[in-house]
PDB file of C-alpha atoms in Angstrom:
ATOM      1  CA  ASP A   1       8.112  81.741 127.910  1.00 56.00           C
ATOM      2  CA  GLY A   2       9.224  83.983 125.043  1.00 65.00           C
ATOM      3  CA  GLY A   3       8.315  87.610 124.696  1.00 93.00           C
ATOM      4  CA  ILE A   4       9.111  91.238 125.314  1.00 97.00           C
ATOM      5  CA  THR A   5       9.114  92.707 128.786  1.00 97.00           C
ATOM      6  CA  GLN A   6       8.991  96.365 129.669  1.00 97.00           C
ATOM      7  CA  SER A   7       9.448  97.709 133.122  1.00 92.00           C
ATOM      8  CA  PRO A   8       8.051  99.368 135.021  1.00 92.00           C
ATOM      9  CA  LYS A   9       4.436  99.471 133.856  1.00 95.00           C
ATOM     10  CA  TYR A  10       3.943 102.938 135.391  1.00 96.00           C
ATOM     11  CA  LEU A  11       6.660 105.494 136.002  1.00 95.00           C
ATOM     12  CA  PHE A  12       6.426 108.909 137.614  1.00 95.00           C
ATOM     13  CA  ARG A  13       9.138 111.552 137.459  1.00 93.00           C
ATOM     14  CA  LYS A  14       9.618 115.175 138.231  1.00 93.00           C
ATOM     15  CA  GLU A  15      10.282 117.589 135.410  1.00 93.00           C
ATOM     16  CA  GLY A  16      13.986 118.028 134.730  1.00 92.00           C
ATOM     17  CA  GLN A  17      14.953 114.461 135.618  1.00 93.00           C
ATOM     18  CA  ASN A  18      16.229 111.913 133.140  1.00 95.00           C
ATOM     19  CA  VAL A  19      14.483 108.547 133.249  1.00 95.00           C
ATOM     20  CA  THR A  20      15.377 105.204 131.656  1.00 96.00           C
ATOM     21  CA  LEU A  21      12.771 102.742 130.415  1.00 97.00           C
ATOM     22  CA  SER A  22      13.713  99.101 130.208  1.00 97.00           C
ATOM     23  CA  CYS A  23      13.003  96.740 127.306  1.00 98.00           C
ATOM     24  CA  GLU A  24      14.146  93.116 127.229  1.00 98.00           C
ATOM     25  CA  GLN A  25      13.335  90.380 124.708  1.00 97.00           C
ATOM     26  CA  ASN A  26      14.120  86.683 124.634  1.00 95.00           C
ATOM     27  CA  LEU A  27      12.861  86.087 121.095  1.00 93.00           C
ATOM     28  CA  ASN A  28      16.386  86.171 119.638  1.00 92.00           C
ATOM     29  CA  HIS A  29      15.301  89.082 117.436  1.00 92.00           C
ATOM     30  CA  ASP A  30      17.963  91.317 115.938  1.00 92.00           C
ATOM     31  CA  ALA A  31      15.850  94.424 115.448  1.00 93.00           C
ATOM     32  CA  MET A  32      14.309  96.429 118.280  1.00 96.00           C
ATOM     33  CA  TYR A  33      12.235  99.590 118.303  1.00 96.00           C
ATOM     34  CA  TRP A  34      10.887 102.300 120.573  1.00 97.00           C
ATOM     35  CA  TYR A  35       7.586 104.035 119.883  1.00 97.00           C
ATOM     36  CA  ARG A  36       5.709 106.780 121.609  1.00 97.00           C
ATOM     37  CA  GLN A  37       1.912 106.818 121.760  1.00 95.00           C
ATOM     38  CA  ASP A  38      -0.122 109.800 122.955  1.00 92.00           C
ATOM     39  CA  PRO A  39      -3.805 109.528 123.926  1.00 83.00           C
ATOM     40  CA  GLY A  40      -5.936 108.818 120.880  1.00 78.00           C
ATOM     41  CA  GLN A  41      -2.890 108.925 118.644  1.00 81.00           C
ATOM     42  CA  GLY A  42      -1.020 106.478 116.489  1.00 86.00           C
ATOM     43  CA  LEU A  43       2.485 105.138 116.968  1.00 93.00           C
ATOM     44  CA  ARG A  44       5.485 107.382 116.388  1.00 94.00           C
ATOM     45  CA  LEU A  45       8.944 105.867 116.000  1.00 94.00           C
ATOM     46  CA  ILE A  46      11.598 107.233 118.352  1.00 97.00           C
ATOM     47  CA  TYR A  47      14.640 105.021 117.705  1.00 97.00           C
ATOM     48  CA  TYR A  48      15.335 101.633 116.227  1.00 95.00           C
ATOM     49  CA  SER A  49      18.246  99.233 116.193  1.00 94.00           C
ATOM     50  CA  GLN A  50      18.947  96.588 113.585  1.00 91.00           C
ATOM     51  CA  ILE A  51      21.906  94.989 115.332  1.00 91.00           C
ATOM     52  CA  VAL A  52      23.917  95.264 118.521  1.00 94.00           C
ATOM     53  CA  ASN A  53      25.952  98.456 118.905  1.00 96.00           C
ATOM     54  CA  ASP A  54      24.021 100.182 116.119  1.00 95.00           C
ATOM     55  CA  PHE A  55      20.874 102.304 116.187  1.00 96.00           C
ATOM     56  CA  GLN A  56      19.131 104.933 114.072  1.00 95.00           C
ATOM     57  CA  LYS A  57      16.900 107.879 114.830  1.00 96.00           C
ATOM     58  CA  GLY A  58      13.235 107.556 114.053  1.00 94.00           C
ATOM     59  CA  ASP A  59      10.784 110.366 113.408  1.00 92.00           C
ATOM     60  CA  ILE A  60      10.832 111.940 116.884  1.00 95.00           C
ATOM     61  CA  ALA A  61      14.285 111.239 118.375  1.00 97.00           C
ATOM     62  CA  GLU A  62      14.874 114.677 119.895  1.00 97.00           C
ATOM     63  CA  GLY A  63      15.090 114.506 123.675  1.00 97.00           C
ATOM     64  CA  TYR A  64      15.632 110.739 123.732  1.00 98.00           C
ATOM     65  CA  SER A  65      18.685 108.487 123.748  1.00 98.00           C
ATOM     66  CA  VAL A  66      19.199 104.726 123.458  1.00 98.00           C
ATOM     67  CA  SER A  67      21.897 102.102 123.706  1.00 98.00           C
ATOM     68  CA  ARG A  68      22.158  98.582 122.318  1.00 98.00           C
ATOM     69  CA  GLU A  69      24.980  96.817 124.111  1.00 98.00           C
ATOM     70  CA  LYS A  70      23.235  93.449 124.179  1.00 97.00           C
ATOM     71  CA  LYS A  71      20.958  91.748 121.676  1.00 96.00           C
ATOM     72  CA  GLU A  72      18.307  91.223 124.333  1.00 97.00           C
ATOM     73  CA  SER A  73      18.175  94.759 125.680  1.00 98.00           C
ATOM     74  CA  PHE A  74      17.318  98.173 124.239  1.00 98.00           C
ATOM     75  CA  PRO A  75      16.852 100.760 127.008  1.00 98.00           C
ATOM     76  CA  LEU A  76      15.398 104.181 126.259  1.00 98.00           C
ATOM     77  CA  THR A  77      16.381 107.287 128.209  1.00 97.00           C
ATOM     78  CA  VAL A  78      13.940 110.169 128.241  1.00 97.00           C
ATOM     79  CA  THR A  79      16.064 113.218 128.911  1.00 95.00           C
ATOM     80  CA  SER A  80      15.121 116.532 130.431  1.00 91.00           C
ATOM     81  CA  ALA A  81      15.405 117.994 126.929  1.00 91.00           C
ATOM     82  CA  GLN A  82      12.204 116.196 125.865  1.00 92.00           C
ATOM     83  CA  LYS A  83       9.568 118.901 126.114  1.00 91.00           C
ATOM     84  CA  ASN A  84       6.486 116.708 126.492  1.00 93.00           C
ATOM     85  CA  PRO A  85       7.664 113.387 127.937  1.00 95.00           C
ATOM     86  CA  THR A  86       4.353 112.222 129.399  1.00 96.00           C
ATOM     87  CA  ALA A  87       3.195 109.410 127.112  1.00 97.00           C
ATOM     88  CA  PHE A  88       2.808 105.661 126.667  1.00 97.00           C
ATOM     89  CA  TYR A  89       6.078 104.111 125.485  1.00 98.00           C
ATOM     90  CA  LEU A  90       6.121 100.880 123.524  1.00 98.00           C
ATOM     91  CA  CYS A  91       9.062  98.648 122.730  1.00 98.00           C
ATOM     92  CA  ALA A  92       8.958  96.191 119.842  1.00 97.00           C
ATOM     93  CA  SER A  93      11.200  93.642 118.194  1.00 95.00           C
ATOM     94  CA  LYS A  94      11.355  91.896 114.838  1.00 92.00           C
ATOM     95  CA  ALA A  95      12.861  88.720 113.495  1.00 83.00           C
ATOM     96  CA  PRO A  96      15.751  89.317 111.091  1.00 73.00           C
ATOM     97  CA  THR A  97      14.518  87.587 107.977  1.00 67.00           C
ATOM     98  CA  GLY A  98      12.935  89.787 105.319  1.00 68.00           C
ATOM     99  CA  THR A  99       9.648  91.523 105.954  1.00 68.00           C
ATOM    100  CA  GLY A 100       7.556  90.428 108.860  1.00 76.00           C
ATOM    101  CA  PRO A 101       5.698  91.666 111.886  1.00 86.00           C
ATOM    102  CA  GLN A 102       7.002  93.601 114.813  1.00 92.00           C
ATOM    103  CA  TYR A 103       6.011  92.207 118.202  1.00 94.00           C
ATOM    104  CA  PHE A 104       5.227  94.677 120.928  1.00 96.00           C
ATOM    105  CA  GLY A 105       5.812  94.709 124.649  1.00 97.00           C
ATOM    106  CA  PRO A 106       3.124  95.703 127.178  1.00 97.00           C
ATOM    107  CA  GLY A 107       4.270  99.333 127.358  1.00 97.00           C
ATOM    108  CA  THR A 108       5.376 101.777 130.043  1.00 97.00           C
ATOM    109  CA  ARG A 109       3.212 104.743 130.936  1.00 97.00           C
ATOM    110  CA  LEU A 110       5.461 107.657 131.899  1.00 97.00           C
ATOM    111  CA  THR A 111       4.047 110.637 133.733  1.00 96.00           C
ATOM    112  CA  VAL A 112       6.235 113.696 134.276  1.00 95.00           C
ATOM    113  CA  THR A 113       4.980 116.480 136.528  1.00 93.00           C
TER     114      THR A 113
ATOM    115  CA  GLN B   1       4.117 112.668 105.540  1.00 63.00           C
ATOM    116  CA  GLN B   2       1.959 109.747 106.543  1.00 73.00           C
ATOM    117  CA  GLN B   3       2.597 106.877 104.163  1.00 89.00           C
ATOM    118  CA  VAL B   4      -0.476 104.909 105.221  1.00 95.00           C
ATOM    119  CA  LYS B   5      -3.826 106.660 105.554  1.00 95.00           C
ATOM    120  CA  GLN B   6      -6.447 104.941 107.703  1.00 96.00           C
ATOM    121  CA  SER B   7     -10.173 105.606 108.008  1.00 97.00           C
ATOM    122  CA  PRO B   8     -12.460 106.031 109.794  1.00 97.00           C
ATOM    123  CA  GLN B   9     -10.959 107.429 112.974  1.00 96.00           C
ATOM    124  CA  SER B  10     -13.658 105.693 114.998  1.00 97.00           C
ATOM    125  CA  LEU B  11     -16.731 103.593 114.439  1.00 98.00           C
ATOM    126  CA  ILE B  12     -19.565 102.145 116.456  1.00 98.00           C
ATOM    127  CA  VAL B  13     -21.223  98.883 115.469  1.00 98.00           C
ATOM    128  CA  GLN B  14     -23.932  96.762 117.001  1.00 98.00           C
ATOM    129  CA  LYS B  15     -23.127  93.300 118.273  1.00 98.00           C
ATOM    130  CA  GLY B  16     -23.281  90.883 115.359  1.00 98.00           C
ATOM    131  CA  GLY B  17     -22.610  93.597 112.797  1.00 98.00           C
ATOM    132  CA  ILE B  18     -19.672  94.076 110.430  1.00 98.00           C
ATOM    133  CA  SER B  19     -16.863  96.524 111.166  1.00 97.00           C
ATOM    134  CA  ILE B  20     -14.901  97.784 108.168  1.00 98.00           C
ATOM    135  CA  ILE B  21     -11.655  99.716 108.388  1.00 98.00           C
ATOM    136  CA  ASN B  22      -9.893 101.010 105.300  1.00 98.00           C
ATOM    137  CA  CYS B  23      -6.281 101.851 104.600  1.00 98.00           C
ATOM    138  CA  ALA B  24      -4.590 103.372 101.563  1.00 98.00           C
ATOM    139  CA  TYR B  25      -0.926 103.613 100.708  1.00 96.00           C
ATOM    140  CA  GLU B  26       1.217 105.339  98.091  1.00 93.00           C
ATOM    141  CA  ASN B  27       4.478 103.411  98.081  1.00 92.00           C
ATOM    142  CA  THR B  28       4.140 100.591  95.541  1.00 91.00           C
ATOM    143  CA  ALA B  29       7.257  98.976  97.026  1.00 90.00           C
ATOM    144  CA  PHE B  30       5.306  97.974 100.129  1.00 92.00           C
ATOM    145  CA  ASP B  31       4.905  94.216 100.213  1.00 90.00           C
ATOM    146  CA  TYR B  32       3.760  93.381 103.708  1.00 91.00           C
ATOM    147  CA  PHE B  33       0.573  94.642 105.340  1.00 94.00           C
ATOM    148  CA  PRO B  34      -0.143  93.711 108.976  1.00 94.00           C
ATOM    149  CA  TRP B  35      -3.030  94.711 111.182  1.00 97.00           C
ATOM    150  CA  TYR B  36      -2.644  95.219 114.914  1.00 97.00           C
ATOM    151  CA  GLN B  37      -5.256  95.214 117.672  1.00 98.00           C
ATOM    152  CA  GLN B  38      -4.666  97.286 120.788  1.00 97.00           C
ATOM    153  CA  PHE B  39      -6.686  97.280 123.998  1.00 96.00           C
ATOM    154  CA  PRO B  40      -6.459 100.276 126.357  1.00 93.00           C
ATOM    155  CA  GLY B  41      -3.236 100.291 128.349  1.00 92.00           C
ATOM    156  CA  LYS B  42      -1.768  97.337 126.429  1.00 95.00           C
ATOM    157  CA  GLY B  43       0.731  96.933 123.643  1.00 96.00           C
ATOM    158  CA  PRO B  44      -0.551  96.296 120.096  1.00 96.00           C
ATOM    159  CA  ALA B  45      -0.884  92.638 119.156  1.00 96.00           C
ATOM    160  CA  LEU B  46      -0.533  91.284 115.634  1.00 95.00           C
ATOM    161  CA  LEU B  47      -3.977  90.311 114.388  1.00 96.00           C
ATOM    162  CA  ILE B  48      -3.554  89.275 110.774  1.00 95.00           C
ATOM    163  CA  ALA B  49      -1.242  90.119 107.887  1.00 94.00           C
ATOM    164  CA  ILE B  50      -1.278  89.873 104.093  1.00 93.00           C
ATOM    165  CA  ARG B  51       1.152  90.098 101.208  1.00 91.00           C
ATOM    166  CA  PRO B  52       0.155  91.565  97.818  1.00 89.00           C
ATOM    167  CA  ASP B  53       0.139  88.241  95.986  1.00 91.00           C
ATOM    168  CA  VAL B  54      -3.253  87.396  97.513  1.00 93.00           C
ATOM    169  CA  SER B  55      -6.444  89.426  97.392  1.00 95.00           C
ATOM    170  CA  GLU B  56      -8.025  88.150 100.582  1.00 96.00           C
ATOM    171  CA  LYS B  57      -7.017  86.415 103.795  1.00 96.00           C
ATOM    172  CA  LYS B  58      -9.356  85.205 106.486  1.00 97.00           C
ATOM    173  CA  GLU B  59      -8.632  84.199 110.063  1.00 95.00           C
ATOM    174  CA  GLY B  60     -11.736  83.410 112.029  1.00 96.00           C
ATOM    175  CA  ARG B  61     -13.998  86.467 112.014  1.00 97.00           C
ATOM    176  CA  PHE B  62     -11.243  88.733 110.685  1.00 97.00           C
ATOM    177  CA  THR B  63     -10.682  89.187 106.940  1.00 97.00           C
ATOM    178  CA  ILE B  64      -8.191  91.362 105.068  1.00 96.00           C
ATOM    179  CA  SER B  65      -9.130  92.413 101.540  1.00 96.00           C
ATOM    180  CA  PHE B  66      -6.315  93.703  99.358  1.00 96.00           C
ATOM    181  CA  ASN B  67      -6.648  95.723  96.146  1.00 95.00           C
ATOM    182  CA  LYS B  68      -3.202  96.150  94.646  1.00 93.00           C
ATOM    183  CA  SER B  69      -4.289  98.319  91.698  1.00 94.00           C
ATOM    184  CA  ALA B  70      -6.106 100.751  93.995  1.00 96.00           C
ATOM    185  CA  LYS B  71      -3.343 100.583  96.620  1.00 96.00           C
ATOM    186  CA  GLN B  72      -5.916  99.908  99.296  1.00 97.00           C
ATOM    187  CA  PHE B  73      -6.507  97.248 101.887  1.00 97.00           C
ATOM    188  CA  SER B  74      -9.196  96.799 104.466  1.00 98.00           C
ATOM    189  CA  LEU B  75     -10.036  94.857 107.587  1.00 98.00           C
ATOM    190  CA  HIS B  76     -13.491  93.350 108.000  1.00 98.00           C
ATOM    191  CA  ILE B  77     -14.602  92.131 111.415  1.00 98.00           C
ATOM    192  CA  MET B  78     -17.565  89.840 110.919  1.00 98.00           C
ATOM    193  CA  ASP B  79     -20.125  89.134 113.662  1.00 98.00           C
ATOM    194  CA  SER B  80     -18.549  91.879 115.808  1.00 98.00           C
ATOM    195  CA  GLN B  81     -18.497  91.148 119.533  1.00 97.00           C
ATOM    196  CA  PRO B  82     -18.089  93.492 122.528  1.00 97.00           C
ATOM    197  CA  GLY B  83     -14.675  91.900 123.123  1.00 97.00           C
ATOM    198  CA  ASP B  84     -13.589  93.265 119.724  1.00 98.00           C
ATOM    199  CA  SER B  85     -13.843  96.819 121.090  1.00 98.00           C
ATOM    200  CA  ALA B  86     -10.291  98.078 120.645  1.00 97.00           C
ATOM    201  CA  THR B  87      -8.118 100.296 118.485  1.00 97.00           C
ATOM    202  CA  TYR B  88      -6.970  98.787 115.205  1.00 98.00           C
ATOM    203  CA  PHE B  89      -3.878  99.885 113.309  1.00 97.00           C
ATOM    204  CA  CYS B  90      -2.973  99.021 109.746  1.00 97.00           C
ATOM    205  CA  ALA B  91       0.672  99.105 108.703  1.00 95.00           C
ATOM    206  CA  ALA B  92       2.915  98.504 105.721  1.00 93.00           C
ATOM    207  CA  SER B  93       6.537  97.779 105.023  1.00 90.00           C
ATOM    208  CA  ARG B  94       8.729  96.965 102.061  1.00 84.00           C
ATOM    209  CA  ASP B  95      11.114  94.089 101.547  1.00 70.00           C
ATOM    210  CA  HIS B  96      14.070  94.125 103.941  1.00 70.00           C
ATOM    211  CA  ASP B  97      13.015  97.469 105.407  1.00 74.00           C
ATOM    212  CA  TYR B  98      13.131  97.280 109.148  1.00 78.00           C
ATOM    213  CA  LYS B  99      10.538  99.979 109.648  1.00 87.00           C
ATOM    214  CA  LEU B 100       6.760  99.714 109.573  1.00 90.00           C
ATOM    215  CA  SER B 101       4.608 102.649 108.450  1.00 91.00           C
ATOM    216  CA  PHE B 102       1.511 102.770 110.646  1.00 93.00           C
ATOM    217  CA  GLY B 103      -1.921 104.210 110.003  1.00 94.00           C
ATOM    218  CA  ALA B 104      -3.343 106.569 112.621  1.00 94.00           C
ATOM    219  CA  GLY B 105      -5.650 103.952 114.109  1.00 96.00           C
ATOM    220  CA  THR B 106      -9.386 103.268 114.278  1.00 97.00           C
ATOM    221  CA  THR B 107     -11.212 102.919 117.569  1.00 97.00           C
ATOM    222  CA  VAL B 108     -13.961 100.318 117.247  1.00 98.00           C
ATOM    223  CA  THR B 109     -16.772 100.191 119.782  1.00 98.00           C
ATOM    224  CA  VAL B 110     -19.158  97.234 119.662  1.00 98.00           C
ATOM    225  CA  ARG B 111     -22.464  97.875 121.430  1.00 97.00           C
ATOM    226  CA  ALA B 112     -24.108  94.886 123.082  1.00 92.00           C
TER     227      ALA B 112
END
């Protein structure tokens, strides 16, 4: 059963703590992405990775970090430096050939208090 | 700046009516235009996509119209149903670019 999994679905943290969101895909896609979505807002790109061991900052990378040690996995760490971390986080992946759609995971809702 | 402008921000339509969402872009290098549907608390799902060599694409009750000269494309939802109530995002990308530029989204509410 191919797809993108994100865990956990809901995550609660205290302010000042780092937290890591998981994203795994078994679609054999090279490219993976992290987006942030705030209530009633569109999608803002945090980081993306085209291949293993390589990643680029998106539009709102400050306060976030990523790693891409395996093709299947692209974890996102929300650091204590992120001023407004409470949001809905979406992971996506894309097949390598030319233009085409990104496929999204189910999302993780992070609440920091 | 936002490369894809989407309107309206929200719309309400009666069951059986037509929902129309419009998007405009500036970058003439864009050559792939997908639409995503997102239900509350879920990830966006690819709905339908078009490339600029066709002016219209239909899948069931969903139709994309594309006007290359005007740099505009739109989504029409025919015979709208309450189950179509969701947020719709248009997007665009250019050949071999790994990034998609998203519109801000349109929340569609279909009244029974």
